[in-house]
Amino acid sequence: MALSASDLPAIYSLLTNSMSQDETIRKPAEAALSQSESRPGFCSCLMEVITAKDLASQVDVRLMASVYFKNSVNRYWRNRRDSSGISSEEKLHLRQRLLSHLREENHQIAQMLAVLISKIARFDYPREWPELFSFLAQQLQSADVLTSHRIFTILFRTLKELSTKRLTADQRNFAEISSHLFEYCWHLWQSDVQTILHGFSTITQSYNSDGVEQHQDLYLTCERWLLCLKIVCQLVISGFQSDAKCFQEVRPVKEVSPVLLNAAQSFLPYYKSFQNGHPTLWDFIKRACTKLMKVLVAIQQRHPYSFGDKCVLEPVLNFCLNKIIDPEPDILSFEQFLIKCMIMAKSVLECKEYKPTLTGRVMDENAVTLEQMKKNISNAVAGVLSSLLPNERIVLLCNVLIRRYFVLTATDLEEWYENPEAFHHEQDMVQWTEKLRPCAEALYIVLFENHSQLLAPIVVSILQEAMNGCPTTVTEITPGLLLKDAAYGAAAYVYYELSNYLSFKDWCVHSLVQFLVSTWL
């Protein structure tokens, strides 16, 4: 038997009771809701609870209704043999109701509604819901900041969901979506950058510690900008076939990447400005700068040949190397940003598409083959890398990684002292992309593999300098001992390349064994 509007009070009561701490009340309510899930009209009743204006303050009940709605979509939206599912008429009604409730003021419920739309779009777009993206784009034209933020939340969730579909027809649909949405999203993103930077400048000049409360629209614009950035990334990454496979230039890469880098450079000065007095905006700066670098890394890994253009690769890699080698004092504490810079440098240095190819070419061959195109691009990228990484800079980068980033910090030592076992396991199990020192170690290994003949003597000289500056009798924690530990680690990571430069037998007998003996004594 189908549920109708007359059943709304009962559904609302069951949702309320399902959150009760009293098990005798909660269990029957959960059972009744579970039995109602497969009944026609159940999702429509939930939709009315979620969107009811008189229930705006009942956030917990509305959230619970959205959870049951999502579960019902997962289980019954697609017709199954063991269930009649949700009728076509009710699906149409639910799609219309969802799009009529775009201006949801509660953030959590707005997120859940976006998830609901994305789940339904995975099943129904484009066959049953062809107007979805055109309707959202039309609503954006006249939307206020809050509504546009909610629409971009929906767009991001939906695009992320659709990008995971792997059938050729689905990927073709996504490419078509990208062609329609990219220009609008990209222009709005650039406009929001200017709005945000102007707002930041006004706040820093006013010395007003209550800036967040008085600039709520600015903060919403910041959040919308972040969503728009994620959407642009999704469109560039999933809307075009990887140029490593098709050898076709992806035009948006050259258009987007330099502007993303410029945005990161513009936001970074506010990292220090907002650190004291503007915690919300400071948090946004951290997320924004980190996300910008993360997007650049994703673009480089997806479209390496287009990213390898001199106007893109050179400024991005040069920026990252400068931040790693000579960061401003306040940026040193911004570890997540430095990690992303190191990931970018590592990704470029180990990119197989940038490696020189040894394939020849048939004599008198007129047509340019794909292999020849690949070779031409690789040679061009090799020229850019040679200009960015002369021998002096490679040696400097190696020294900085070992002497600055390999050395245990005061925080590391404190954690080690308080819980040695936990510290050991964390160092052993942590992902290299999550902590600064493991990330520096990963970059160092790739750098050494690319320039082993140049760097092997440098690593040995640092090791010898550290051993001479800290005799084996020294067991107290001093800067010399910390450098010695870092040098030992640097040598251990690339020991297979040091045999021609370092006698491991002498090192073991005259240094390592003596240090162990002095420690035991």
Coordinates of N, CA and C in Angstrom, one line a residue, residues 115-237:
V115 N 24.4 14.9 -2.4 CA 24.7 13.5 -2.6 C 23.6 12.8 -3.2
L116 N 22.3 13.1 -2.8 CA 21.2 12.5 -3.3 C 21.0 12.7 -4.8
I117 N 21.2 14.0 -5.2 CA 21.1 14.3 -6.6 C 22.2 13.6 -7.4
S118 N 23.4 13.5 -6.9 CA 24.5 12.8 -7.6 C 24.2 11.3 -7.7
K119 N 23.6 10.7 -6.7 CA 23.3 9.3 -6.8 C 22.2 9.0 -7.8
I120 N 21.2 9.9 -7.9 CA 20.1 9.7 -8.8 C 20.6 10.0 -10.2
A121 N 21.5 11.0 -10.4 CA 22.1 11.3 -11.7 C 22.9 10.1 -12.3
R122 N 23.5 9.4 -11.4 CA 24.3 8.2 -11.9 C 23.4 7.2 -12.6
F123 N 22.2 7.1 -12.1 CA 21.2 6.2 -12.7 C 20.5 6.8 -13.9
D124 N 20.1 8.1 -13.8 CA 19.1 8.7 -14.7 C 19.7 9.6 -15.8
Y125 N 20.9 10.1 -15.6 CA 21.5 11.0 -16.6 C 22.2 10.2 -17.6
P126 N 22.0 10.6 -18.9 CA 21.2 11.6 -19.5 C 19.8 11.2 -19.9
R127 N 19.5 9.9 -19.9 CA 18.3 9.3 -20.5 C 17.1 9.9 -19.9
E128 N 17.0 9.7 -18.5 CA 15.8 10.1 -17.8 C 15.8 11.6 -17.3
W129 N 17.0 12.1 -17.2 CA 17.2 13.4 -16.6 C 18.1 14.3 -17.4
P130 N 17.7 14.5 -18.7 CA 18.6 15.3 -19.6 C 18.8 16.7 -19.3
E131 N 17.8 17.3 -18.6 CA 17.8 18.7 -18.3 C 18.6 19.1 -17.0
L132 N 19.2 18.1 -16.4 CA 19.8 18.4 -15.1 C 20.8 19.5 -15.1
F133 N 21.8 19.4 -16.0 CA 22.9 20.4 -16.0 C 22.5 21.7 -16.6
S134 N 21.6 21.7 -17.6 CA 21.1 22.9 -18.2 C 20.3 23.7 -17.2
F135 N 19.5 23.0 -16.4 CA 18.7 23.7 -15.4 C 19.6 24.3 -14.3
L136 N 20.6 23.6 -13.8 CA 21.5 24.1 -12.8 C 22.2 25.3 -13.4
A137 N 22.7 25.2 -14.6 CA 23.4 26.4 -15.2 C 22.5 27.6 -15.4
Q138 N 21.3 27.3 -15.7 CA 20.3 28.4 -15.8 C 20.1 29.1 -14.5
Q139 N 19.9 28.3 -13.4 CA 19.7 28.9 -12.1 C 20.9 29.7 -11.6
L140 N 22.1 29.3 -12.0 CA 23.3 30.1 -11.6 C 23.3 31.5 -12.1
Q141 N 22.6 31.7 -13.2 CA 22.6 33.1 -13.8 C 22.1 34.1 -12.9
S142 N 21.1 33.8 -12.1 CA 20.4 34.8 -11.2 C 20.5 34.4 -9.8
A143 N 21.4 33.5 -9.4 CA 21.5 33.0 -8.0 C 22.3 34.0 -7.1
D144 N 21.9 34.0 -5.8 CA 22.7 34.8 -4.9 C 23.8 33.9 -4.4
V145 N 24.6 34.4 -3.5 CA 25.9 33.7 -3.2 C 25.6 32.3 -2.5
L146 N 24.6 32.3 -1.6 CA 24.2 31.1 -1.0 C 23.7 30.0 -1.9
T147 N 22.8 30.4 -2.8 CA 22.2 29.5 -3.8 C 23.3 29.0 -4.7
S148 N 24.1 29.9 -5.2 CA 25.2 29.5 -6.1 C 26.1 28.5 -5.4
H149 N 26.4 28.7 -4.2 CA 27.2 27.8 -3.4 C 26.6 26.4 -3.4
R150 N 25.3 26.4 -3.1 CA 24.6 25.1 -3.1 C 24.6 24.4 -4.5
I151 N 24.4 25.2 -5.5 CA 24.4 24.6 -6.8 C 25.8 24.1 -7.2
F152 N 26.8 24.8 -6.8 CA 28.2 24.3 -7.1 C 28.5 23.0 -6.3
T153 N 27.9 22.9 -5.1 CA 28.0 21.7 -4.3 C 27.4 20.5 -5.0
I154 N 26.2 20.8 -5.6 CA 25.5 19.7 -6.4 C 26.3 19.4 -7.6
L155 N 26.8 20.4 -8.3 CA 27.6 20.1 -9.5 C 28.9 19.3 -9.2
F156 N 29.6 19.7 -8.1 CA 30.8 18.9 -7.8 C 30.5 17.5 -7.5
R157 N 29.5 17.3 -6.6 CA 29.1 15.9 -6.2 C 28.7 15.1 -7.4
T158 N 27.9 15.7 -8.3 CA 27.4 15.0 -9.5 C 28.5 14.7 -10.5
L159 N 29.3 15.6 -10.7 CA 30.4 15.4 -11.7 C 31.4 14.3 -11.1
K160 N 31.6 14.4 -9.8 CA 32.5 13.4 -9.2 C 31.9 12.0 -9.4
E161 N 30.6 11.9 -9.2 CA 29.9 10.6 -9.3 C 30.0 10.1 -10.8
L162 N 29.7 11.0 -11.7 CA 29.6 10.6 -13.1 C 31.0 10.3 -13.7
S163 N 32.0 10.9 -13.1 CA 33.4 10.7 -13.7 C 33.9 9.3 -13.4
T164 N 33.2 8.6 -12.4 CA 33.7 7.2 -12.1 C 33.1 6.2 -13.0
K165 N 32.2 6.6 -13.9 CA 31.6 5.6 -14.9 C 32.6 5.4 -16.0
R166 N 32.8 4.2 -16.4 CA 33.9 3.8 -17.3 C 33.4 3.4 -18.7
L167 N 32.1 3.2 -18.9 CA 31.7 2.8 -20.3 C 32.0 4.0 -21.3
T168 N 32.3 3.6 -22.5 CA 32.6 4.6 -23.5 C 31.6 5.7 -23.7
A169 N 30.3 5.2 -23.7 CA 29.2 6.2 -23.8 C 29.1 7.2 -22.6
D170 N 29.4 6.7 -21.4 CA 29.4 7.5 -20.2 C 30.5 8.5 -20.3
Q171 N 31.7 8.1 -20.7 CA 32.8 9.0 -20.8 C 32.6 10.1 -21.9
R172 N 31.9 9.7 -23.0 CA 31.5 10.6 -24.0 C 30.5 11.7 -23.5
N173 N 29.6 11.2 -22.7 CA 28.6 12.1 -22.0 C 29.3 13.1 -21.1
F174 N 30.3 12.6 -20.4 CA 31.1 13.5 -19.5 C 31.9 14.5 -20.2
A175 N 32.4 14.1 -21.4 CA 33.2 15.1 -22.2 C 32.2 16.2 -22.7
E176 N 31.0 15.8 -23.0 CA 30.0 16.8 -23.5 C 29.7 17.8 -22.4
I177 N 29.5 17.2 -21.2 CA 29.2 18.1 -20.0 C 30.4 19.1 -19.8
S178 N 31.6 18.6 -19.9 CA 32.8 19.5 -19.8 C 32.8 20.6 -20.8
S179 N 32.4 20.3 -22.0 CA 32.5 21.3 -23.1 C 31.4 22.4 -22.8
H180 N 30.3 22.1 -22.1 CA 29.3 23.1 -21.8 C 29.5 23.8 -20.5
L181 N 30.1 23.2 -19.6 CA 30.3 23.8 -18.2 C 31.6 24.5 -18.0
F182 N 32.6 24.1 -18.7 CA 34.0 24.6 -18.4 C 34.1 26.1 -18.5
E183 N 33.7 26.7 -19.6 CA 33.9 28.2 -19.8 C 33.2 29.0 -18.6
Y184 N 32.0 28.6 -18.3 CA 31.3 29.3 -17.3 C 31.9 29.2 -15.9
C185 N 32.3 27.9 -15.6 CA 32.9 27.7 -14.3 C 34.3 28.4 -14.2
W186 N 35.0 28.3 -15.2 CA 36.3 28.9 -15.2 C 36.3 30.4 -15.1
H187 N 35.4 31.1 -15.8 CA 35.2 32.5 -15.7 C 34.8 33.0 -14.4
L188 N 33.8 32.2 -13.8 CA 33.3 32.6 -12.5 C 34.4 32.4 -11.4
W189 N 35.2 31.3 -11.6 CA 36.3 31.1 -10.7 C 37.3 32.2 -10.7
Q190 N 37.7 32.7 -11.9 CA 38.6 33.8 -12.0 C 38.0 35.1 -11.4
S191 N 36.7 35.3 -11.6 CA 36.1 36.5 -11.1 C 36.1 36.4 -9.5
D192 N 35.8 35.2 -9.0 CA 35.8 35.1 -7.5 C 37.2 35.3 -6.9
V193 N 38.3 34.9 -7.7 CA 39.6 35.2 -7.2 C 39.8 36.7 -6.9
Q194 N 39.4 37.5 -7.9 CA 39.6 38.9 -7.7 C 38.7 39.5 -6.6
T195 N 37.5 38.9 -6.4 CA 36.6 39.4 -5.3 C 37.2 39.0 -4.0
I196 N 37.8 37.8 -3.9 CA 38.4 37.3 -2.6 C 39.6 38.1 -2.3
L197 N 40.5 38.3 -3.2 CA 41.7 39.1 -3.0 C 41.4 40.5 -2.6
H198 N 40.4 41.1 -3.2 CA 40.0 42.5 -2.8 C 39.4 42.5 -1.4
G199 N 38.6 41.5 -1.1 CA 38.1 41.4 0.3 C 39.2 41.2 1.3
F200 N 40.2 40.3 1.0 CA 41.3 40.1 1.9 C 42.1 41.4 2.1
S201 N 42.3 42.1 1.1 CA 43.1 43.4 1.2 C 42.3 44.4 2.1
T202 N 41.0 44.4 1.9 CA 40.2 45.3 2.8 C 40.3 44.9 4.2
I203 N 40.2 43.6 4.5 CA 40.3 43.2 5.9 C 41.6 43.4 6.5
T204 N 42.7 43.2 5.8 CA 44.0 43.4 6.4 C 44.3 44.9 6.6
Q205 N 43.7 45.7 5.8 CA 43.9 47.2 6.0 C 43.1 47.7 7.1
S206 N 42.0 47.0 7.4 CA 41.1 47.6 8.5 C 41.5 47.1 9.9
Y207 N 42.4 46.1 10.0 CA 42.8 45.6 11.3 C 41.7 45.2 12.1
N208 N 40.6 44.6 11.5 CA 39.4 44.3 12.3 C 39.4 42.8 12.6
S209 N 39.6 42.4 13.8 CA 39.6 41.0 14.2 C 38.3 40.3 14.0
D210 N 37.2 41.1 13.8 CA 35.9 40.4 13.6 C 35.5 40.3 12.2
G211 N 36.5 40.2 11.3 CA 36.3 40.3 9.9 C 35.4 39.2 9.4
V212 N 35.5 38.0 10.0 CA 34.7 36.8 9.5 C 33.2 37.1 9.6
E213 N 32.9 37.5 10.8 CA 31.5 37.8 11.1 C 30.9 38.9 10.2
Q214 N 31.7 39.9 9.9 CA 31.2 41.0 9.2 C 31.4 40.8 7.7
H215 N 31.9 39.7 7.3 CA 32.1 39.4 5.8 C 31.6 38.0 5.5
Q216 N 30.4 37.7 5.9 CA 29.9 36.4 5.7 C 29.8 36.1 4.2
D217 N 29.4 37.1 3.4 CA 29.3 36.8 2.0 C 30.6 36.5 1.4
L218 N 31.7 37.2 1.9 CA 33.0 36.9 1.4 C 33.4 35.5 1.7
Y219 N 33.1 35.0 2.9 CA 33.4 33.6 3.3 C 32.7 32.6 2.4
L220 N 31.4 32.9 2.1 CA 30.6 32.0 1.2 C 31.2 32.0 -0.2
T221 N 31.7 33.2 -0.6 CA 32.3 33.3 -1.9 C 33.6 32.4 -1.9
C222 N 34.3 32.5 -0.8 CA 35.6 31.6 -0.7 C 35.2 30.2 -0.8
E223 N 34.1 29.7 -0.1 CA 33.8 28.3 -0.2 C 33.3 28.0 -1.6
R224 N 32.5 28.9 -2.2 CA 32.1 28.6 -3.6 C 33.3 28.5 -4.5
W225 N 34.3 29.4 -4.3 CA 35.5 29.4 -5.1 C 36.2 28.0 -5.0
L226 N 36.3 27.5 -3.8 CA 36.9 26.2 -3.6 C 36.1 25.1 -4.3
L227 N 34.8 25.1 -4.2 CA 34.0 24.2 -5.0 C 34.2 24.3 -6.5
C228 N 34.2 25.5 -6.9 CA 34.4 25.8 -8.4 C 35.8 25.3 -8.8
L229 N 36.8 25.4 -8.0 CA 38.1 24.9 -8.3 C 38.1 23.4 -8.4
K230 N 37.4 22.7 -7.5 CA 37.3 21.3 -7.6 C 36.5 20.8 -8.9
I231 N 35.5 21.6 -9.3 CA 34.8 21.3 -10.5 C 35.6 21.5 -11.7
V232 N 36.4 22.6 -11.8 CA 37.3 22.9 -12.9 C 38.3 21.7 -13.0
C233 N 38.8 21.3 -11.9 CA 39.8 20.2 -11.9 C 39.1 18.9 -12.4
Q234 N 37.9 18.6 -12.0 CA 37.2 17.5 -12.4 C 36.9 17.5 -14.0
L235 N 36.6 18.7 -14.5 CA 36.3 18.8 -15.9 C 37.6 18.6 -16.7
V236 N 38.7 19.2 -16.3 CA 40.0 19.1 -17.0 C 40.5 17.7 -16.9
I237 N 40.4 17.0 -15.8 CA 40.9 15.7 -15.6 C 40.1 14.6 -16.3

